[in-house]
mmCIF file with all atom_site columns, C-alpha atoms in Angstrom:
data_model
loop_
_atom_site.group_PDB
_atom_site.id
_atom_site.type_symbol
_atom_site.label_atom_id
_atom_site.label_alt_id
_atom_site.label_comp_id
_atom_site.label_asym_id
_atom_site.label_entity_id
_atom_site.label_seq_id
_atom_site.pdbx_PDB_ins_code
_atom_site.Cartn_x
_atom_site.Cartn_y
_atom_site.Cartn_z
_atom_site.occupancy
_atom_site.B_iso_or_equiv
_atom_site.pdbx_formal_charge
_atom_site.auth_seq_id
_atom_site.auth_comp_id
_atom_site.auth_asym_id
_atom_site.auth_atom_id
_atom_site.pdbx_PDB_model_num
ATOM 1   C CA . UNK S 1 1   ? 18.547  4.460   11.217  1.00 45.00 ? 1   UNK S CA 1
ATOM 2   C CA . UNK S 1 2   ? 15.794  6.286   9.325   1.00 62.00 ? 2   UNK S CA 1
ATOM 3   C CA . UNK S 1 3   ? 12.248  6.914   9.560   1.00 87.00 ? 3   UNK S CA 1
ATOM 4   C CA . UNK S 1 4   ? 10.553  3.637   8.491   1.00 95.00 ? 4   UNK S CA 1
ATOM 5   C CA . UNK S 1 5   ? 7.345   2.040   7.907   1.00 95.00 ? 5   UNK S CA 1
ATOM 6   C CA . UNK S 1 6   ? 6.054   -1.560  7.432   1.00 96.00 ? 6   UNK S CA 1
ATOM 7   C CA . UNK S 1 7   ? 2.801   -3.695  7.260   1.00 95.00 ? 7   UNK S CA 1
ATOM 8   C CA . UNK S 1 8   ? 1.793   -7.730  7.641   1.00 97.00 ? 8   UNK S CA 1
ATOM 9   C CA . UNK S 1 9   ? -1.477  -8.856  6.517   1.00 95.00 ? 9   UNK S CA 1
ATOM 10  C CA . UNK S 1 10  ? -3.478  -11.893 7.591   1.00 96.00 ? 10  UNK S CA 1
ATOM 11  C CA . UNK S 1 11  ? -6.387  -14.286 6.724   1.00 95.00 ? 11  UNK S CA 1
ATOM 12  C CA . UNK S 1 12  ? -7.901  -14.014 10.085  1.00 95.00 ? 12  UNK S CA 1
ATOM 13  C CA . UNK S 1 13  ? -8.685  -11.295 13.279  1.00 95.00 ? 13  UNK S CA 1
ATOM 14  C CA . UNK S 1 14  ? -7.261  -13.133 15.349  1.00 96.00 ? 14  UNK S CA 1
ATOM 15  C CA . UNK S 1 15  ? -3.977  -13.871 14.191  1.00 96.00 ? 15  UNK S CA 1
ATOM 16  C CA . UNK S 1 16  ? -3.865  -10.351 13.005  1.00 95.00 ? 16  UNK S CA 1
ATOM 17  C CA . UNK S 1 17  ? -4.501  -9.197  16.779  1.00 96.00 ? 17  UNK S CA 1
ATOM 18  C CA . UNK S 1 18  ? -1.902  -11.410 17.934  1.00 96.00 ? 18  UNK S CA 1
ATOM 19  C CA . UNK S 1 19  ? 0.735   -10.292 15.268  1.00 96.00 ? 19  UNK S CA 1
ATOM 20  C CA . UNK S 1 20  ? -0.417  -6.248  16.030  1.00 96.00 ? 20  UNK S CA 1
ATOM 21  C CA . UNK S 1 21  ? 0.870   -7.540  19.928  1.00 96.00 ? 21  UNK S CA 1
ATOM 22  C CA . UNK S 1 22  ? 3.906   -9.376  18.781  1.00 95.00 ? 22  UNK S CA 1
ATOM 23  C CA . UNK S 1 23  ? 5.098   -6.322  17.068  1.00 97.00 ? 23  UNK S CA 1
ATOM 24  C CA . UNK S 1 24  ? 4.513   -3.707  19.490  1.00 97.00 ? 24  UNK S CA 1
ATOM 25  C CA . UNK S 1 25  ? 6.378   -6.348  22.166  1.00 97.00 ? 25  UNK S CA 1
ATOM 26  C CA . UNK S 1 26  ? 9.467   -6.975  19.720  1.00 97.00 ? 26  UNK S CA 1
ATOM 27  C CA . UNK S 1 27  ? 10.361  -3.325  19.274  1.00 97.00 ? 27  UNK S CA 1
ATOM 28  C CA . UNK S 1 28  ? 9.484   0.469   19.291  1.00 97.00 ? 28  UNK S CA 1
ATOM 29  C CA . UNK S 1 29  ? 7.131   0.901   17.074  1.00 97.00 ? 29  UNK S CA 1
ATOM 30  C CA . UNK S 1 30  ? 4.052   2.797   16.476  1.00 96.00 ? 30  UNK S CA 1
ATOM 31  C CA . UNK S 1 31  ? 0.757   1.338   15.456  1.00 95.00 ? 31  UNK S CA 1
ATOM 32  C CA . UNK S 1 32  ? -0.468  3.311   12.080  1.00 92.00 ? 32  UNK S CA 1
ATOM 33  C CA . UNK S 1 33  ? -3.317  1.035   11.795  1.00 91.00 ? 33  UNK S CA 1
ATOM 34  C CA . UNK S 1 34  ? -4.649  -1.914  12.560  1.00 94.00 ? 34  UNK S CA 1
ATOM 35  C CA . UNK S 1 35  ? -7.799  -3.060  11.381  1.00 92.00 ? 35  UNK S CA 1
ATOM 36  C CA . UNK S 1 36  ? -10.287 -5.585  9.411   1.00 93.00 ? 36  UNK S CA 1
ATOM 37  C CA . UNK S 1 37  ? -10.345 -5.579  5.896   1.00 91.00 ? 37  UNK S CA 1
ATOM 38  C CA . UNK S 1 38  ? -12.005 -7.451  3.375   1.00 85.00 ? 38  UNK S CA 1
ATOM 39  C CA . UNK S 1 39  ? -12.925 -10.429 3.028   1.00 87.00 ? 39  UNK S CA 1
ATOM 40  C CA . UNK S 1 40  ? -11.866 -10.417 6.999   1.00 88.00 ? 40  UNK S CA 1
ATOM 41  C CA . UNK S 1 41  ? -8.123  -10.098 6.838   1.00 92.00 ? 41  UNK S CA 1
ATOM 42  C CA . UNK S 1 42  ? -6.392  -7.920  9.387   1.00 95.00 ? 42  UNK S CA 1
ATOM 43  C CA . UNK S 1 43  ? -3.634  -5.717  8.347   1.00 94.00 ? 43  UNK S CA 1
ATOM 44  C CA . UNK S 1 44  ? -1.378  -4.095  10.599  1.00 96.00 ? 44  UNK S CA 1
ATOM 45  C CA . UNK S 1 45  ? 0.825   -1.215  9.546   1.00 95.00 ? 45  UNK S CA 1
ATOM 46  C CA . UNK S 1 46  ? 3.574   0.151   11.655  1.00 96.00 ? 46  UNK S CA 1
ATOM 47  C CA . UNK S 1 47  ? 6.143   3.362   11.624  1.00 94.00 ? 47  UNK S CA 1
ATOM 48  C CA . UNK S 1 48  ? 9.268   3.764   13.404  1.00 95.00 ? 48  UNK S CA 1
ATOM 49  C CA . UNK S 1 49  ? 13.239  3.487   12.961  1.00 95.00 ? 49  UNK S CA 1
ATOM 50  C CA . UNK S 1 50  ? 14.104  1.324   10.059  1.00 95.00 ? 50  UNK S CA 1
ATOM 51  C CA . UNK S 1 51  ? 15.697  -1.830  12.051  1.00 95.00 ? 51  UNK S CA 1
ATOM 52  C CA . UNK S 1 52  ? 12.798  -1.375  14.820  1.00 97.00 ? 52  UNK S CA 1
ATOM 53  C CA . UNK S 1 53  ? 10.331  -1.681  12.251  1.00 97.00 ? 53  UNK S CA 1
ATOM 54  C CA . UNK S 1 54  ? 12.401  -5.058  10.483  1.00 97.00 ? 54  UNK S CA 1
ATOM 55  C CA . UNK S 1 55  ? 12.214  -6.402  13.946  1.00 97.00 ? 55  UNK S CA 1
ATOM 56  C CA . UNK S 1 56  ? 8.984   -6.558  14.295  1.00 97.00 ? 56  UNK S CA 1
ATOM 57  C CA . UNK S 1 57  ? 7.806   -7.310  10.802  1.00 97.00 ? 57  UNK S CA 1
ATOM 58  C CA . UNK S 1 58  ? 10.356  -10.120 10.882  1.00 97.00 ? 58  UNK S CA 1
ATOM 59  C CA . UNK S 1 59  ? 9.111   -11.356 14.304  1.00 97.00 ? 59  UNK S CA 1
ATOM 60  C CA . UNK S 1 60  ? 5.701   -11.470 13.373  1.00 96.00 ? 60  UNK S CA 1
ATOM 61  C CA . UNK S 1 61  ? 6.189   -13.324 10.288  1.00 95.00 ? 61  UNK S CA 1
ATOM 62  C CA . UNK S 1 62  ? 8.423   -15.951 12.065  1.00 96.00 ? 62  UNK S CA 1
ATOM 63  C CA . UNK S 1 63  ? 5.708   -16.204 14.974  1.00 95.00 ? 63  UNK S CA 1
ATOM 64  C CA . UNK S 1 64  ? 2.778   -16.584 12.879  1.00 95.00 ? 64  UNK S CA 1
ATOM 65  C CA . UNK S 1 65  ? 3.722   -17.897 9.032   1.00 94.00 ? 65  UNK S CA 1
ATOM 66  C CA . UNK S 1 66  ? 0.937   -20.099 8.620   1.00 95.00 ? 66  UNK S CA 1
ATOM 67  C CA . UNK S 1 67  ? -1.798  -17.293 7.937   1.00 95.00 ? 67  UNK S CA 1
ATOM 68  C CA . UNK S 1 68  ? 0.365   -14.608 6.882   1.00 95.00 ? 68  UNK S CA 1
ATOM 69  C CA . UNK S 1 69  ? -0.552  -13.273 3.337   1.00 93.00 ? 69  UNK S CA 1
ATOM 70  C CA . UNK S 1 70  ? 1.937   -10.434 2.673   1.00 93.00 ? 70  UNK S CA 1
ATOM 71  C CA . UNK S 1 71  ? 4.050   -8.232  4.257   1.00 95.00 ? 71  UNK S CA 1
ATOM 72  C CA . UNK S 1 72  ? 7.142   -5.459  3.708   1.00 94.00 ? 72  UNK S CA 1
ATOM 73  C CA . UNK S 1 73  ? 9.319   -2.911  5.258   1.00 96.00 ? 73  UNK S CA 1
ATOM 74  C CA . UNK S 1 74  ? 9.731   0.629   3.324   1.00 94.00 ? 74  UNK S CA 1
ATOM 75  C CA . UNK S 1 75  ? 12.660  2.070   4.856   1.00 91.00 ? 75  UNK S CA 1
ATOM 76  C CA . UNK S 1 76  ? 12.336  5.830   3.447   1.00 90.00 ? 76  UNK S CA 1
ATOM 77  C CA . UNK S 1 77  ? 8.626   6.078   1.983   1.00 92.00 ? 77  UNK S CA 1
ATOM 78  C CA . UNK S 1 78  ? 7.686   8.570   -0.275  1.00 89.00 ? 78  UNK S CA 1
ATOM 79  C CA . UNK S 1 79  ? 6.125   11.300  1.686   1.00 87.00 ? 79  UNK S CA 1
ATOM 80  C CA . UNK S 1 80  ? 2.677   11.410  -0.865  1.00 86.00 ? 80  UNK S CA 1
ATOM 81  C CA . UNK S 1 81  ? 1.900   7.936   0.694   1.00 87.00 ? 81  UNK S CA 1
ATOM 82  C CA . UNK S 1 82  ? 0.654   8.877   3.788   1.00 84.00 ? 82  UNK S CA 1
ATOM 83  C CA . UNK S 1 83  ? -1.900  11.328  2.243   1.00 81.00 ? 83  UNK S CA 1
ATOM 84  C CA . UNK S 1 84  ? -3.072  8.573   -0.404  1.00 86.00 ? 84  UNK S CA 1
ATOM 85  C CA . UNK S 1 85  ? -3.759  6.033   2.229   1.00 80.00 ? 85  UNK S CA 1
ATOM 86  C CA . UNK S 1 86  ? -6.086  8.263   4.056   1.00 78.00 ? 86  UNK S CA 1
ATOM 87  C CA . UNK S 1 87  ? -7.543  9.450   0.512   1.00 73.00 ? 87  UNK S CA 1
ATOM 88  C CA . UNK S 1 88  ? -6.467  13.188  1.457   1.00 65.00 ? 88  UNK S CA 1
ATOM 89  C CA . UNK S 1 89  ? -3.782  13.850  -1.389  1.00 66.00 ? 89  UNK S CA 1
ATOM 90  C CA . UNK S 1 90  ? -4.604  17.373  -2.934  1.00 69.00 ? 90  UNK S CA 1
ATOM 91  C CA . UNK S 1 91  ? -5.082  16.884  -7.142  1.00 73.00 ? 91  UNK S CA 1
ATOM 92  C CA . UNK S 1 92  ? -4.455  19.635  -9.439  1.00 72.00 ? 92  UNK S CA 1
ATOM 93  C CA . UNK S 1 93  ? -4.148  19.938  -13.312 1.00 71.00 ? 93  UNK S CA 1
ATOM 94  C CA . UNK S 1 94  ? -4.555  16.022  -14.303 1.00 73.00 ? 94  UNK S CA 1
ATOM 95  C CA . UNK S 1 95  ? -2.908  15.521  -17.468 1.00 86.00 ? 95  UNK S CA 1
ATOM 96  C CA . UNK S 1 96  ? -3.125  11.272  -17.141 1.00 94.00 ? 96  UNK S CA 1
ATOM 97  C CA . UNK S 1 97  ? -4.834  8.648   -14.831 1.00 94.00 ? 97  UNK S CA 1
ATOM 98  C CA . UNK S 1 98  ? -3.045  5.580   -13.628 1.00 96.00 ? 98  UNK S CA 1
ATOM 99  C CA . UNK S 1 99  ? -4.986  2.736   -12.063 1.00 97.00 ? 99  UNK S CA 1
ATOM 100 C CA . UNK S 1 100 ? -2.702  -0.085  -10.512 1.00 97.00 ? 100 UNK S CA 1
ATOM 101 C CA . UNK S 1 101 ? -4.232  -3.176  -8.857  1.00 96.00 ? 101 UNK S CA 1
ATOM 102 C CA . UNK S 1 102 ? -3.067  -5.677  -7.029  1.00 95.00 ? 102 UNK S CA 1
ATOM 103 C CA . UNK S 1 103 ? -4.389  -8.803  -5.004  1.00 93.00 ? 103 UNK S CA 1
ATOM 104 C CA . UNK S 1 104 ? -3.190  -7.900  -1.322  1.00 91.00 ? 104 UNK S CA 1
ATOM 105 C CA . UNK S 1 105 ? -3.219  -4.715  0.352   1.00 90.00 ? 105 UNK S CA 1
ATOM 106 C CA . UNK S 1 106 ? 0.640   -4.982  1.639   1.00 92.00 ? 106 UNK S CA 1
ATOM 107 C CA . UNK S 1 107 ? 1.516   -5.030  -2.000  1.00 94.00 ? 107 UNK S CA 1
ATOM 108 C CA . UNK S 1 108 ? -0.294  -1.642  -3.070  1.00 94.00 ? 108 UNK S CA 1
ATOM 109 C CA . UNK S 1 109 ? 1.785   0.697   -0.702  1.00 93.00 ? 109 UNK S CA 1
ATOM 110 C CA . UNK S 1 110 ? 5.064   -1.138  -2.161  1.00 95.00 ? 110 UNK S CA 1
ATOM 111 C CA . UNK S 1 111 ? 3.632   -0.332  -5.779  1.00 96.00 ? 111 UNK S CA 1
ATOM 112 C CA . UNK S 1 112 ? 2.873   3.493   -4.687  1.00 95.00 ? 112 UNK S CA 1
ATOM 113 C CA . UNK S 1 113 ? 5.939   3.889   -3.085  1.00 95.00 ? 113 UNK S CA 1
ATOM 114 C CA . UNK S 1 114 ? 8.161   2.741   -6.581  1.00 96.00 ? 114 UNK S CA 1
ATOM 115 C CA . UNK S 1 115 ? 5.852   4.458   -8.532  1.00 96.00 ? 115 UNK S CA 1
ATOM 116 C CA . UNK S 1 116 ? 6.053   7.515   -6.945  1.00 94.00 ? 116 UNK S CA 1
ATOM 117 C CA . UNK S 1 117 ? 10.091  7.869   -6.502  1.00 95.00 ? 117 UNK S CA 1
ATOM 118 C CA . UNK S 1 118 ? 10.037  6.396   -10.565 1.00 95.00 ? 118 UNK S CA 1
ATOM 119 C CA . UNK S 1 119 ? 8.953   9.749   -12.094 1.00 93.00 ? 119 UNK S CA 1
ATOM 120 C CA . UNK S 1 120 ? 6.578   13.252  -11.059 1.00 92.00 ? 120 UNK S CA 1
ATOM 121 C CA . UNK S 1 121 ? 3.513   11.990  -10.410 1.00 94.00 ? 121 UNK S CA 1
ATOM 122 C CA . UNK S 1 122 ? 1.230   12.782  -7.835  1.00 90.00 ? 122 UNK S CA 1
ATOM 123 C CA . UNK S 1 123 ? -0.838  9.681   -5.968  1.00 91.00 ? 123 UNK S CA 1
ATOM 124 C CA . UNK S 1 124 ? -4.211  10.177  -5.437  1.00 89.00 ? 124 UNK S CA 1
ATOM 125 C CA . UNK S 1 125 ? -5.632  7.165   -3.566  1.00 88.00 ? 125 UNK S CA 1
ATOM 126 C CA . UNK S 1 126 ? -4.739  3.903   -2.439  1.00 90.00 ? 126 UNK S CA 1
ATOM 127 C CA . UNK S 1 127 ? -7.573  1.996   -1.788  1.00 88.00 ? 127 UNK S CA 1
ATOM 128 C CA . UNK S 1 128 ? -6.187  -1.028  1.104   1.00 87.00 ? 128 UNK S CA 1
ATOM 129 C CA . UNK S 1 129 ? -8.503  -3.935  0.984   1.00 81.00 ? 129 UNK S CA 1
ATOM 130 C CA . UNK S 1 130 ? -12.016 -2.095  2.077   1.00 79.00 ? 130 UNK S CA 1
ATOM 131 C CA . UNK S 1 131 ? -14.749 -3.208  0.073   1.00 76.00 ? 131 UNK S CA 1
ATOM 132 C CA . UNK S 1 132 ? -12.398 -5.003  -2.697  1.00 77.00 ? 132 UNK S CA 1
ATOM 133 C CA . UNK S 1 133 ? -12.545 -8.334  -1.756  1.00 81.00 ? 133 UNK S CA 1
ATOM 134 C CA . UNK S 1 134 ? -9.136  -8.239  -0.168  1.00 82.00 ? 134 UNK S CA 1
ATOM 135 C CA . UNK S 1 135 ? -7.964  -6.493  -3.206  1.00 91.00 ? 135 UNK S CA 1
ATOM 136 C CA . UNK S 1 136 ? -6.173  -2.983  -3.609  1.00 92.00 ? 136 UNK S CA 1
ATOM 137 C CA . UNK S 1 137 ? -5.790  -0.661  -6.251  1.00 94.00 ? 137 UNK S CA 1
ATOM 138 C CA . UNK S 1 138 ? -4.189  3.150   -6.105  1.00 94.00 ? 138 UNK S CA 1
ATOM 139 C CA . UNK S 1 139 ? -5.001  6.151   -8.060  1.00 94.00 ? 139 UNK S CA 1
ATOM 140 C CA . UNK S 1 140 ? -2.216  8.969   -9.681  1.00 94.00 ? 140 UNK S CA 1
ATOM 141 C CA . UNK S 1 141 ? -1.580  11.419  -12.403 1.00 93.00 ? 141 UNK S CA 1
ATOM 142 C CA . UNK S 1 142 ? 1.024   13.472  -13.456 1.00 93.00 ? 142 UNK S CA 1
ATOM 143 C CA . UNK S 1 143 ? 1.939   13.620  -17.244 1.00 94.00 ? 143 UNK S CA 1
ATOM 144 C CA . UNK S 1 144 ? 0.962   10.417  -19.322 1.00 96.00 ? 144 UNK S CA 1
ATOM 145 C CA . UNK S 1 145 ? 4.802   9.798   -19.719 1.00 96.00 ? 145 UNK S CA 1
ATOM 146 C CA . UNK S 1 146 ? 5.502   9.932   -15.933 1.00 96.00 ? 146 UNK S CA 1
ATOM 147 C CA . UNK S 1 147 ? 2.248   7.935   -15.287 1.00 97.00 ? 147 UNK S CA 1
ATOM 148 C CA . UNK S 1 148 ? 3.111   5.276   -17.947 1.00 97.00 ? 148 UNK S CA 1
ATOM 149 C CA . UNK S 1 149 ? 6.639   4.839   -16.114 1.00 98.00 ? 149 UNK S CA 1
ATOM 150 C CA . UNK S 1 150 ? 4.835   5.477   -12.852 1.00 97.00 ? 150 UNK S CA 1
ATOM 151 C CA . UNK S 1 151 ? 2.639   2.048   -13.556 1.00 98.00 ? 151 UNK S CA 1
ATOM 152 C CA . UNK S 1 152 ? 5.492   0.144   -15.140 1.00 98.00 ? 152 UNK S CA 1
ATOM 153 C CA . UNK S 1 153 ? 7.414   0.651   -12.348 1.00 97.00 ? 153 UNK S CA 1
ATOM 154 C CA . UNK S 1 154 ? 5.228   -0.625  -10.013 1.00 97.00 ? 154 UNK S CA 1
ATOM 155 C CA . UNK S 1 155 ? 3.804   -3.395  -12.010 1.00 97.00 ? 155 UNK S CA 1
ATOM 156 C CA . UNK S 1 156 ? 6.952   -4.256  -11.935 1.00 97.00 ? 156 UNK S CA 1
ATOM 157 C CA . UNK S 1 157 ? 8.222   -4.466  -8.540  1.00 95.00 ? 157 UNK S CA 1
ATOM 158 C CA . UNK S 1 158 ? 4.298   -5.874  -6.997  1.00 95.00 ? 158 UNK S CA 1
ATOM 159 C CA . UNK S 1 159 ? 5.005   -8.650  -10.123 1.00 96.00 ? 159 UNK S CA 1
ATOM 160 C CA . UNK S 1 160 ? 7.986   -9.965  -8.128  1.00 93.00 ? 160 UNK S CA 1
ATOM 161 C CA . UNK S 1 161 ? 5.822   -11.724 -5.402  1.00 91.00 ? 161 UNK S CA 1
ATOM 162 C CA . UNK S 1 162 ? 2.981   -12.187 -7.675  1.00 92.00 ? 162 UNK S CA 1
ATOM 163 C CA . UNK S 1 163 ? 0.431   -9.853  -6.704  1.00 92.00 ? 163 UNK S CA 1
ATOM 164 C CA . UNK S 1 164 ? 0.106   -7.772  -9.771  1.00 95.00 ? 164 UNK S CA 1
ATOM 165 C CA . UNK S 1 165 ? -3.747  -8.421  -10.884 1.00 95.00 ? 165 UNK S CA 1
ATOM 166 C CA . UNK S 1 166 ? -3.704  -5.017  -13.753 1.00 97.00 ? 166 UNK S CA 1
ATOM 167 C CA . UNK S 1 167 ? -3.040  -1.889  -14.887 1.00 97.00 ? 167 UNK S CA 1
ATOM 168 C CA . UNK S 1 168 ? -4.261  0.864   -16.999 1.00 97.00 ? 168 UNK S CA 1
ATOM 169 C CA . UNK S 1 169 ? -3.079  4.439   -17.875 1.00 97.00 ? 169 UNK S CA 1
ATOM 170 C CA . UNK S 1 170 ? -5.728  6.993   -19.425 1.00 96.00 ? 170 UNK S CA 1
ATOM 171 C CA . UNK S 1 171 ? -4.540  9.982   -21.508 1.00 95.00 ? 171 UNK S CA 1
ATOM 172 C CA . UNK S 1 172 ? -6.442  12.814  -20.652 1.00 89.00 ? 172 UNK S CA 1
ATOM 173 C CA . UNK S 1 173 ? -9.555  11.065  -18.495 1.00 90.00 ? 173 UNK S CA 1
ATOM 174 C CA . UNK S 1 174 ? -12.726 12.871  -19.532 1.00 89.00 ? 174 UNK S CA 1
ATOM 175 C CA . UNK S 1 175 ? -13.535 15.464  -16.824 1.00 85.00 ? 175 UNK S CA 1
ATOM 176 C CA . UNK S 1 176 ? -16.404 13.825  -15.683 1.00 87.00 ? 176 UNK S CA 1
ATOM 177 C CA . UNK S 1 177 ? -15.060 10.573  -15.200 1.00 87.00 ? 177 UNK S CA 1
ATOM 178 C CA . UNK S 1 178 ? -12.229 12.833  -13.311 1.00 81.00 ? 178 UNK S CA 1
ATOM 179 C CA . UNK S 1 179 ? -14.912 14.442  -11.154 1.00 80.00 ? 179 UNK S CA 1
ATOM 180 C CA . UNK S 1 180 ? -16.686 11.120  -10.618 1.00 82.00 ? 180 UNK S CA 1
ATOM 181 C CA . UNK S 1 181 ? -13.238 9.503   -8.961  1.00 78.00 ? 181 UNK S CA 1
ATOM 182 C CA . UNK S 1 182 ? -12.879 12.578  -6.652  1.00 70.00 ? 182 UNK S CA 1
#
């Protein structure tokens, strides 16, 4: 099985804690992150082999379903996500802006990761939760074509479940507003 990653988020620290344990008993997994985010969820976010990673996203939603909010299992993530989630993603010659925003921070990485294997763009942020009232939103460019497919995409797939809040795609964002976001 492949390289996998996967994430639960819940209303409260302490079933959030409990769920971070839960995984790591199930199956082999590492712990990307686990932490508080607003408005005091806890979001847990895991990598390892694909069926390790099921296991213990599926054992954590069966143990605790009652405060779970949102969860998933990417089996082969784009690479770019990784450097958007820690807001590290190198930016040159921005052609577009696409804004994406959704109400749960689970949802946002599933977004990014359909947006980014839909056309060439390059993601720029993905803002999980912190300081958005348990919102999320993420950040790319690329051409305006690619970004316009780029959104749809994951509009698209985040609208499934719900948790599509809004979009927007700016042709050629005014260099100060460019400089302002980075």
């Amino acid at each position: 099985m492949g390289r996998a990653i996967g994430m639960v988020e819940y209303k409260t620290v302490s079933t959030g804690i409990q769920a971070a344990d839960q995984m790591l008993k199930t199956a082999e997994v590492e712990i990307l992150e686990a932490q508080v985010v607003c408005p005091g969820k806890y979001i847990v976010l895991i990598a390892g082999d694909l069926s390790a990673v099921n296991a213990s996203v599926e054992a954590s939603k069966v143990q605790y379903p009652q405060q779970m909010i949102d969860s998933f299992v990417l089996g082969n993530p784009h690479e770019s996500i990784f450097s958007a989630i820690y807001g590290a993603a190198p930016v040159e010659g921005v052609k577009a802006l696409g804004v994406l925003e959704t109400f749960s921070a689970a949802s946002i990485i599933v977004a990014a990761d359909a947006a980014a294997k839909t056309s060439l763009v390059d993601l720029i942020e993905l803002r999980i939760a912190k300081g958005m009232c348990g919102k999320s939103y993420m950040l790319l460019t690329g051409d305006v074509a690619a970004v316009t497919a780029a959104i749809e995409r994951g509009k698209e797939e985040v609208s499934k479940s719900g948790m599509f809040l809004e979009s927007a795609v700016i042709a050629g964002p005014d260099k100060r507003l460019w400089d302002s976001i980075l």
